mmCIF file with all atom_site columns, C-alpha atoms in Angstrom:
data_model
loop_
_atom_site.group_PDB
_atom_site.id
_atom_site.type_symbol
_atom_site.label_atom_id
_atom_site.label_alt_id
_atom_site.label_comp_id
_atom_site.label_asym_id
_atom_site.label_entity_id
_atom_site.label_seq_id
_atom_site.pdbx_PDB_ins_code
_atom_site.Cartn_x
_atom_site.Cartn_y
_atom_site.Cartn_z
_atom_site.occupancy
_atom_site.B_iso_or_equiv
_atom_site.pdbx_formal_charge
_atom_site.auth_seq_id
_atom_site.auth_comp_id
_atom_site.auth_asym_id
_atom_site.auth_atom_id
_atom_site.pdbx_PDB_model_num
ATOM 1   C CA . GLY A 1 1   ? 36.481 33.333 -18.109 1.00 0.00 ? 1   GLY A CA 1
ATOM 2   C CA . CYS A 1 2   ? 35.330 36.871 -18.483 1.00 0.00 ? 2   CYS A CA 1
ATOM 3   C CA . PRO A 1 3   ? 37.918 39.505 -17.435 1.00 0.00 ? 3   PRO A CA 1
ATOM 4   C CA . LEU A 1 4   ? 35.184 41.616 -15.842 1.00 0.00 ? 4   LEU A CA 1
ATOM 5   C CA . THR A 1 5   ? 33.699 41.084 -12.387 1.00 0.00 ? 5   THR A CA 1
ATOM 6   C CA . GLU A 1 6   ? 30.779 43.288 -11.401 1.00 0.00 ? 6   GLU A CA 1
ATOM 7   C CA . VAL A 1 7   ? 30.128 44.215 -7.776  1.00 0.00 ? 7   VAL A CA 1
ATOM 8   C CA . GLY A 1 8   ? 27.113 46.550 -7.825  1.00 0.00 ? 8   GLY A CA 1
ATOM 9   C CA . SER A 1 9   ? 28.146 49.280 -10.249 1.00 0.00 ? 9   SER A CA 1
ATOM 10  C CA . SER A 1 10  ? 31.837 48.771 -9.422  1.00 0.00 ? 10  SER A CA 1
ATOM 11  C CA . PHE A 1 11  ? 34.065 46.641 -11.591 1.00 0.00 ? 11  PHE A CA 1
ATOM 12  C CA . VAL A 1 12  ? 37.220 44.594 -11.182 1.00 0.00 ? 12  VAL A CA 1
ATOM 13  C CA . TYR A 1 13  ? 38.822 44.121 -14.586 1.00 0.00 ? 13  TYR A CA 1
ATOM 14  C CA . SER A 1 14  ? 41.490 41.453 -15.032 1.00 0.00 ? 14  SER A CA 1
ATOM 15  C CA . ALA A 1 15  ? 42.615 41.906 -18.670 1.00 0.00 ? 15  ALA A CA 1
ATOM 16  C CA . ASN A 1 16  ? 45.995 43.489 -19.525 1.00 0.00 ? 16  ASN A CA 1
ATOM 17  C CA . VAL A 1 17  ? 44.451 46.161 -21.754 1.00 0.00 ? 17  VAL A CA 1
ATOM 18  C CA . ILE A 1 18  ? 41.202 48.031 -21.254 1.00 0.00 ? 18  ILE A CA 1
ATOM 19  C CA . GLY A 1 19  ? 40.213 48.690 -24.854 1.00 0.00 ? 19  GLY A CA 1
ATOM 20  C CA . GLU A 1 20  ? 39.200 51.852 -26.634 1.00 0.00 ? 20  GLU A CA 1
ATOM 21  C CA . GLY A 1 21  ? 35.744 53.004 -25.577 1.00 0.00 ? 21  GLY A CA 1
ATOM 22  C CA . ALA A 1 22  ? 35.163 49.841 -23.482 1.00 0.00 ? 22  ALA A CA 1
ATOM 23  C CA . PHE A 1 23  ? 33.139 51.603 -20.777 1.00 0.00 ? 23  PHE A CA 1
ATOM 24  C CA . MET A 1 24  ? 32.366 54.857 -22.606 1.00 0.00 ? 24  MET A CA 1
ATOM 25  C CA . GLU A 1 25  ? 29.153 56.493 -21.351 1.00 0.00 ? 25  GLU A CA 1
ATOM 26  C CA . SER A 1 26  ? 28.440 53.570 -18.987 1.00 0.00 ? 26  SER A CA 1
ATOM 27  C CA . GLY A 1 27  ? 26.981 53.812 -15.478 1.00 0.00 ? 27  GLY A CA 1
ATOM 28  C CA . ILE A 1 28  ? 30.143 52.480 -13.822 1.00 0.00 ? 28  ILE A CA 1
ATOM 29  C CA . THR A 1 29  ? 30.989 54.147 -10.461 1.00 0.00 ? 29  THR A CA 1
ATOM 30  C CA . SER A 1 30  ? 34.418 52.668 -9.712  1.00 0.00 ? 30  SER A CA 1
ATOM 31  C CA . ILE A 1 31  ? 37.083 50.536 -11.335 1.00 0.00 ? 31  ILE A CA 1
ATOM 32  C CA . PHE A 1 32  ? 40.026 48.496 -10.091 1.00 0.00 ? 32  PHE A CA 1
ATOM 33  C CA . SER A 1 33  ? 42.280 46.897 -12.652 1.00 0.00 ? 33  SER A CA 1
ATOM 34  C CA . ASN A 1 34  ? 45.826 45.613 -12.961 1.00 0.00 ? 34  ASN A CA 1
ATOM 35  C CA . ALA A 1 35  ? 45.718 46.381 -16.689 1.00 0.00 ? 35  ALA A CA 1
ATOM 36  C CA . THR A 1 36  ? 48.923 47.884 -18.028 1.00 0.00 ? 36  THR A CA 1
ATOM 37  C CA . SER A 1 37  ? 47.146 50.028 -20.631 1.00 0.00 ? 37  SER A CA 1
ATOM 38  C CA . VAL A 1 38  ? 43.969 52.099 -20.674 1.00 0.00 ? 38  VAL A CA 1
ATOM 39  C CA . GLU A 1 39  ? 43.223 53.027 -24.268 1.00 0.00 ? 39  GLU A CA 1
ATOM 40  C CA . SER A 1 40  ? 41.550 56.112 -25.775 1.00 0.00 ? 40  SER A CA 1
ATOM 41  C CA . LYS A 1 41  ? 38.082 57.108 -24.565 1.00 0.00 ? 41  LYS A CA 1
ATOM 42  C CA . THR A 1 42  ? 37.855 53.987 -22.388 1.00 0.00 ? 42  THR A CA 1
ATOM 43  C CA . PHE A 1 43  ? 35.810 55.730 -19.676 1.00 0.00 ? 43  PHE A CA 1
ATOM 44  C CA . ALA A 1 44  ? 34.889 58.951 -21.514 1.00 0.00 ? 44  ALA A CA 1
ATOM 45  C CA . ASN A 1 45  ? 31.599 60.521 -20.447 1.00 0.00 ? 45  ASN A CA 1
ATOM 46  C CA . CYS A 1 46  ? 31.040 58.109 -17.541 1.00 0.00 ? 46  CYS A CA 1
ATOM 47  C CA . GLU A 1 47  ? 28.864 60.510 -15.571 1.00 0.00 ? 47  GLU A CA 1
ATOM 48  C CA . ARG A 1 48  ? 28.763 58.367 -12.409 1.00 0.00 ? 48  ARG A CA 1
ATOM 49  C CA . LEU A 1 49  ? 32.442 57.301 -12.236 1.00 0.00 ? 49  LEU A CA 1
ATOM 50  C CA . LEU A 1 50  ? 33.914 58.295 -8.827  1.00 0.00 ? 50  LEU A CA 1
ATOM 51  C CA . ASN A 1 51  ? 37.067 56.241 -8.167  1.00 0.00 ? 51  ASN A CA 1
ATOM 52  C CA . VAL A 1 52  ? 39.752 54.653 -10.315 1.00 0.00 ? 52  VAL A CA 1
ATOM 53  C CA . LYS A 1 53  ? 42.589 52.446 -9.097  1.00 0.00 ? 53  LYS A CA 1
ATOM 54  C CA . LEU A 1 54  ? 45.041 51.344 -11.783 1.00 0.00 ? 54  LEU A CA 1
ATOM 55  C CA . PRO A 1 55  ? 48.206 50.298 -9.914  1.00 0.00 ? 55  PRO A CA 1
ATOM 56  C CA . SER A 1 56  ? 49.814 48.625 -12.966 1.00 0.00 ? 56  SER A CA 1
ATOM 57  C CA . ALA A 1 57  ? 48.795 51.039 -15.728 1.00 0.00 ? 57  ALA A CA 1
ATOM 58  C CA . LYS A 1 58  ? 51.782 52.345 -17.656 1.00 0.00 ? 58  LYS A CA 1
ATOM 59  C CA . SER A 1 59  ? 49.707 54.198 -20.238 1.00 0.00 ? 59  SER A CA 1
ATOM 60  C CA . VAL A 1 60  ? 46.491 56.233 -20.070 1.00 0.00 ? 60  VAL A CA 1
ATOM 61  C CA . GLY A 1 61  ? 45.148 56.965 -23.541 1.00 0.00 ? 61  GLY A CA 1
ATOM 62  C CA . THR A 1 62  ? 43.836 60.112 -25.177 1.00 0.00 ? 62  THR A CA 1
ATOM 63  C CA . SER A 1 63  ? 40.555 61.268 -23.614 1.00 0.00 ? 63  SER A CA 1
ATOM 64  C CA . ALA A 1 64  ? 40.435 58.069 -21.509 1.00 0.00 ? 64  ALA A CA 1
ATOM 65  C CA . PHE A 1 65  ? 38.496 59.794 -18.706 1.00 0.00 ? 65  PHE A CA 1
ATOM 66  C CA . GLU A 1 66  ? 37.331 62.904 -20.555 1.00 0.00 ? 66  GLU A CA 1
ATOM 67  C CA . ASN A 1 67  ? 34.167 64.470 -19.105 1.00 0.00 ? 67  ASN A CA 1
ATOM 68  C CA . CYS A 1 68  ? 33.974 62.150 -16.088 1.00 0.00 ? 68  CYS A CA 1
ATOM 69  C CA . GLU A 1 69  ? 32.688 65.106 -14.114 1.00 0.00 ? 69  GLU A CA 1
ATOM 70  C CA . LYS A 1 70  ? 32.173 63.216 -10.822 1.00 0.00 ? 70  LYS A CA 1
ATOM 71  C CA . LEU A 1 71  ? 35.531 61.417 -10.827 1.00 0.00 ? 71  LEU A CA 1
ATOM 72  C CA . ASN A 1 72  ? 37.280 62.474 -7.620  1.00 0.00 ? 72  ASN A CA 1
ATOM 73  C CA . LYS A 1 73  ? 40.037 59.947 -6.893  1.00 0.00 ? 73  LYS A CA 1
ATOM 74  C CA . VAL A 1 74  ? 42.607 58.323 -9.179  1.00 0.00 ? 74  VAL A CA 1
ATOM 75  C CA . GLU A 1 75  ? 45.590 56.097 -8.339  1.00 0.00 ? 75  GLU A CA 1
ATOM 76  C CA . LEU A 1 76  ? 48.228 55.501 -11.014 1.00 0.00 ? 76  LEU A CA 1
ATOM 77  C CA . ASN A 1 77  ? 51.262 53.876 -9.429  1.00 0.00 ? 77  ASN A CA 1
ATOM 78  C CA . VAL A 1 78  ? 53.626 53.153 -12.330 1.00 0.00 ? 78  VAL A CA 1
ATOM 79  C CA . VAL A 1 79  ? 52.309 55.384 -15.095 1.00 0.00 ? 79  VAL A CA 1
ATOM 80  C CA . GLU A 1 80  ? 54.736 56.356 -17.865 1.00 0.00 ? 80  GLU A CA 1
ATOM 81  C CA . SER A 1 81  ? 52.386 58.164 -20.235 1.00 0.00 ? 81  SER A CA 1
ATOM 82  C CA . ILE A 1 82  ? 49.254 60.253 -19.720 1.00 0.00 ? 82  ILE A CA 1
ATOM 83  C CA . GLN A 1 83  ? 48.038 61.175 -23.193 1.00 0.00 ? 83  GLN A CA 1
ATOM 84  C CA . ASP A 1 84  ? 46.345 64.363 -24.409 1.00 0.00 ? 84  ASP A CA 1
ATOM 85  C CA . LYS A 1 85  ? 43.066 65.209 -22.663 1.00 0.00 ? 85  LYS A CA 1
ATOM 86  C CA . ALA A 1 86  ? 43.247 62.031 -20.550 1.00 0.00 ? 86  ALA A CA 1
ATOM 87  C CA . PHE A 1 87  ? 41.419 63.696 -17.627 1.00 0.00 ? 87  PHE A CA 1
ATOM 88  C CA . TYR A 1 88  ? 39.994 66.652 -19.553 1.00 0.00 ? 88  TYR A CA 1
ATOM 89  C CA . ASN A 1 89  ? 37.109 68.328 -17.744 1.00 0.00 ? 89  ASN A CA 1
ATOM 90  C CA . CYS A 1 90  ? 37.116 66.003 -14.718 1.00 0.00 ? 90  CYS A CA 1
ATOM 91  C CA . SER A 1 91  ? 35.982 68.941 -12.611 1.00 0.00 ? 91  SER A CA 1
ATOM 92  C CA . ALA A 1 92  ? 35.494 66.976 -9.358  1.00 0.00 ? 92  ALA A CA 1
ATOM 93  C CA . LEU A 1 93  ? 38.955 65.352 -9.468  1.00 0.00 ? 93  LEU A CA 1
ATOM 94  C CA . LYS A 1 94  ? 40.555 66.305 -6.152  1.00 0.00 ? 94  LYS A CA 1
ATOM 95  C CA . TRP A 1 95  ? 43.021 63.562 -5.409  1.00 0.00 ? 95  TRP A CA 1
ATOM 96  C CA . ILE A 1 96  ? 45.361 61.962 -7.870  1.00 0.00 ? 96  ILE A CA 1
ATOM 97  C CA . GLU A 1 97  ? 48.282 59.775 -6.923  1.00 0.00 ? 97  GLU A CA 1
ATOM 98  C CA . LEU A 1 98  ? 50.860 59.703 -9.693  1.00 0.00 ? 98  LEU A CA 1
ATOM 99  C CA . GLU A 1 99  ? 54.005 57.739 -9.108  1.00 0.00 ? 99  GLU A CA 1
ATOM 100 C CA . GLY A 1 100 ? 56.653 57.206 -11.716 1.00 0.00 ? 100 GLY A CA 1
ATOM 101 C CA . ASN A 1 101 ? 57.902 59.757 -14.220 1.00 0.00 ? 101 ASN A CA 1
ATOM 102 C CA . PRO A 1 102 ? 55.156 60.162 -16.794 1.00 0.00 ? 102 PRO A CA 1
ATOM 103 C CA . ALA A 1 103 ? 55.080 62.173 -19.960 1.00 0.00 ? 103 ALA A CA 1
ATOM 104 C CA . ILE A 1 104 ? 51.949 64.302 -19.499 1.00 0.00 ? 104 ILE A CA 1
ATOM 105 C CA . GLY A 1 105 ? 50.160 65.215 -22.728 1.00 0.00 ? 105 GLY A CA 1
ATOM 106 C CA . ASP A 1 106 ? 48.520 68.425 -23.887 1.00 0.00 ? 106 ASP A CA 1
ATOM 107 C CA . LYS A 1 107 ? 45.459 69.408 -21.843 1.00 0.00 ? 107 LYS A CA 1
ATOM 108 C CA . ALA A 1 108 ? 45.771 66.201 -19.791 1.00 0.00 ? 108 ALA A CA 1
ATOM 109 C CA . PHE A 1 109 ? 44.233 67.806 -16.675 1.00 0.00 ? 109 PHE A CA 1
ATOM 110 C CA . TYR A 1 110 ? 42.579 70.768 -18.413 1.00 0.00 ? 110 TYR A CA 1
ATOM 111 C CA . GLY A 1 111 ? 39.477 71.903 -16.536 1.00 0.00 ? 111 GLY A CA 1
ATOM 112 C CA . CYS A 1 112 ? 40.165 69.760 -13.454 1.00 0.00 ? 112 CYS A CA 1
ATOM 113 C CA . SER A 1 113 ? 39.194 72.689 -11.263 1.00 0.00 ? 113 SER A CA 1
ATOM 114 C CA . SER A 1 114 ? 39.113 70.732 -7.988  1.00 0.00 ? 114 SER A CA 1
ATOM 115 C CA . ILE A 1 115 ? 42.707 69.450 -8.088  1.00 0.00 ? 115 ILE A CA 1
ATOM 116 C CA . TYR A 1 116 ? 44.645 71.173 -5.360  1.00 0.00 ? 116 TYR A CA 1
ATOM 117 C CA . ASN A 1 117 ? 47.671 68.982 -4.842  1.00 0.00 ? 117 ASN A CA 1
ATOM 118 C CA . LEU A 1 118 ? 50.028 66.944 -7.003  1.00 0.00 ? 118 LEU A CA 1
ATOM 119 C CA . GLU A 1 119 ? 52.934 66.571 -4.576  1.00 0.00 ? 119 GLU A CA 1
ATOM 120 C CA . ARG A 1 120 ? 54.137 63.253 -5.964  1.00 0.00 ? 120 ARG A CA 1
ATOM 121 C CA . LEU A 1 121 ? 54.095 64.636 -9.478  1.00 0.00 ? 121 LEU A CA 1
ATOM 122 C CA . ASN A 1 122 ? 57.536 64.108 -10.993 1.00 0.00 ? 122 ASN A CA 1
ATOM 123 C CA . PRO A 1 123 ? 56.940 64.046 -14.739 1.00 0.00 ? 123 PRO A CA 1
ATOM 124 C CA . TYR A 1 124 ? 59.374 63.551 -17.580 1.00 0.00 ? 124 TYR A CA 1
ATOM 125 C CA . SER A 1 125 ? 57.574 66.188 -19.686 1.00 0.00 ? 125 SER A CA 1
ATOM 126 C CA . ILE A 1 126 ? 54.489 68.392 -19.445 1.00 0.00 ? 126 ILE A CA 1
ATOM 127 C CA . GLY A 1 127 ? 52.390 69.212 -22.515 1.00 0.00 ? 127 GLY A CA 1
ATOM 128 C CA . SER A 1 128 ? 50.703 72.449 -23.500 1.00 0.00 ? 128 SER A CA 1
ATOM 129 C CA . GLN A 1 129 ? 47.924 73.615 -21.160 1.00 0.00 ? 129 GLN A CA 1
ATOM 130 C CA . ALA A 1 130 ? 48.251 70.371 -19.176 1.00 0.00 ? 130 ALA A CA 1
ATOM 131 C CA . PHE A 1 131 ? 46.982 72.004 -15.985 1.00 0.00 ? 131 PHE A CA 1
ATOM 132 C CA . TYR A 1 132 ? 44.871 74.834 -17.411 1.00 0.00 ? 132 TYR A CA 1
ATOM 133 C CA . GLY A 1 133 ? 41.818 75.604 -15.321 1.00 0.00 ? 133 GLY A CA 1
ATOM 134 C CA . THR A 1 134 ? 43.128 74.012 -12.130 1.00 0.00 ? 134 THR A CA 1
ATOM 135 C CA . ASP A 1 135 ? 43.576 75.862 -8.860  1.00 0.00 ? 135 ASP A CA 1
ATOM 136 C CA . ILE A 1 136 ? 46.818 74.228 -7.815  1.00 0.00 ? 136 ILE A CA 1
ATOM 137 C CA . VAL A 1 137 ? 48.880 76.384 -5.469  1.00 0.00 ? 137 VAL A CA 1
ATOM 138 C CA . TYR A 1 138 ? 52.422 75.521 -4.381  1.00 0.00 ? 138 TYR A CA 1
ATOM 139 C CA . ASP A 1 139 ? 54.924 77.376 -2.278  1.00 0.00 ? 139 ASP A CA 1
ATOM 140 C CA . LYS A 1 140 ? 57.632 74.983 -3.447  1.00 0.00 ? 140 LYS A CA 1
ATOM 141 C CA . LEU A 1 141 ? 57.452 72.328 -6.158  1.00 0.00 ? 141 LEU A CA 1
ATOM 142 C CA . GLU A 1 142 ? 60.366 70.052 -7.064  1.00 0.00 ? 142 GLU A CA 1
ATOM 143 C CA . MET A 1 143 ? 60.457 68.173 -10.358 1.00 0.00 ? 143 MET A CA 1
ATOM 144 C CA . PRO A 1 144 ? 63.958 66.673 -10.667 1.00 0.00 ? 144 PRO A CA 1
ATOM 145 C CA . ASN A 1 145 ? 63.135 64.434 -13.665 1.00 0.00 ? 145 ASN A CA 1
ATOM 146 C CA . LEU A 1 146 ? 61.371 67.060 -15.764 1.00 0.00 ? 146 LEU A CA 1
ATOM 147 C CA . ILE A 1 147 ? 63.206 67.720 -19.023 1.00 0.00 ? 147 ILE A CA 1
ATOM 148 C CA . LYS A 1 148 ? 60.542 69.515 -21.104 1.00 0.00 ? 148 LYS A CA 1
ATOM 149 C CA . ILE A 1 149 ? 57.901 72.101 -20.241 1.00 0.00 ? 149 ILE A CA 1
ATOM 150 C CA . SER A 1 150 ? 55.633 73.002 -23.161 1.00 0.00 ? 150 SER A CA 1
ATOM 151 C CA . GLU A 1 151 ? 53.990 76.345 -23.846 1.00 0.00 ? 151 GLU A CA 1
ATOM 152 C CA . ASN A 1 152 ? 51.316 77.308 -21.310 1.00 0.00 ? 152 ASN A CA 1
ATOM 153 C CA . ALA A 1 153 ? 51.893 74.041 -19.415 1.00 0.00 ? 153 ALA A CA 1
ATOM 154 C CA . PHE A 1 154 ? 51.298 75.710 -16.052 1.00 0.00 ? 154 PHE A CA 1
ATOM 155 C CA . ASP A 1 155 ? 48.453 78.086 -16.957 1.00 0.00 ? 155 ASP A CA 1
ATOM 156 C CA . GLY A 1 156 ? 46.235 78.218 -13.890 1.00 0.00 ? 156 GLY A CA 1
ATOM 157 C CA . VAL A 1 157 ? 48.897 76.956 -11.468 1.00 0.00 ? 157 VAL A CA 1
ATOM 158 C CA . GLU A 1 158 ? 50.359 79.224 -8.820  1.00 0.00 ? 158 GLU A CA 1
ATOM 159 C CA . ILE A 1 159 ? 53.917 78.247 -7.871  1.00 0.00 ? 159 ILE A CA 1
ATOM 160 C CA . SER A 1 160 ? 56.252 80.413 -5.824  1.00 0.00 ? 160 SER A CA 1
ATOM 161 C CA . ASN A 1 161 ? 59.394 78.267 -6.154  1.00 0.00 ? 161 ASN A CA 1
ATOM 162 C CA . LEU A 1 162 ? 59.803 75.761 -8.956  1.00 0.00 ? 162 LEU A CA 1
ATOM 163 C CA . ILE A 1 163 ? 62.899 73.585 -8.606  1.00 0.00 ? 163 ILE A CA 1
ATOM 164 C CA . LEU A 1 164 ? 64.079 72.028 -11.871 1.00 0.00 ? 164 LEU A CA 1
ATOM 165 C CA . GLU A 1 165 ? 67.368 70.164 -12.144 1.00 0.00 ? 165 GLU A CA 1
ATOM 166 C CA . ASN A 1 166 ? 67.469 68.551 -15.579 1.00 0.00 ? 166 ASN A CA 1
ATOM 167 C CA . VAL A 1 167 ? 65.278 70.646 -17.877 1.00 0.00 ? 167 VAL A CA 1
ATOM 168 C CA . GLU A 1 168 ? 66.464 70.725 -21.485 1.00 0.00 ? 168 GLU A CA 1
ATOM 169 C CA . GLU A 1 169 ? 63.526 72.619 -23.039 1.00 0.00 ? 169 GLU A CA 1
ATOM 170 C CA . ILE A 1 170 ? 61.433 75.325 -21.368 1.00 0.00 ? 170 ILE A CA 1
ATOM 171 C CA . TYR A 1 171 ? 58.689 77.083 -23.265 1.00 0.00 ? 171 TYR A CA 1
ATOM 172 C CA . ASP A 1 172 ? 56.799 78.395 -20.271 1.00 0.00 ? 172 ASP A CA 1
ATOM 173 C CA . VAL A 1 173 ? 56.989 78.812 -16.496 1.00 0.00 ? 173 VAL A CA 1
ATOM 174 C CA . PRO A 1 174 ? 54.238 79.973 -14.146 1.00 0.00 ? 174 PRO A CA 1
ATOM 175 C CA . GLU A 1 175 ? 53.949 83.684 -13.514 1.00 0.00 ? 175 GLU A CA 1
ATOM 176 C CA . ASN A 1 176 ? 55.724 84.789 -10.326 1.00 0.00 ? 176 ASN A CA 1
ATOM 177 C CA . ALA A 1 177 ? 57.715 81.548 -10.098 1.00 0.00 ? 177 ALA A CA 1
ATOM 178 C CA . ASN A 1 178 ? 61.322 81.581 -9.003  1.00 0.00 ? 178 ASN A CA 1
ATOM 179 C CA . VAL A 1 179 ? 63.031 78.931 -11.102 1.00 0.00 ? 179 VAL A CA 1
#
């Protein structure tokens, strides 16, 4: 049977991989899938997309959700890799649940101006300008598994105390942070 079940403008997708550009520029409003991979530009420019639940996704491809300006909630429970620009310009994205220890690509959350909290964030690495244009503010942020922080990774993030235990490469830390 077809791996896609439509309920209004919401979709339940049962395939293991959601292919490149599969829903690009569609009118989809929400997606639930146990797919292990979301490829490049899969949901790019989905102007009506609000909610995404991908509890089994290990990989989110380049520009997978780029310009989904109404997207406000994302659940990624076992993610290992969030590629470059994956959530680029998702300006309404407020709530994102990231479990696991992902490698976060360059500009992954660039322009996500509504994100205010990433408490469960415990990445392996953070790419250049990954959080640029966000208004995240932390008094204390612990990232025990982080081993690499790229240049300008925290531009736009205000952190008073950044606790890093295993970092091997640091190219940038937020202004005014005690590391």
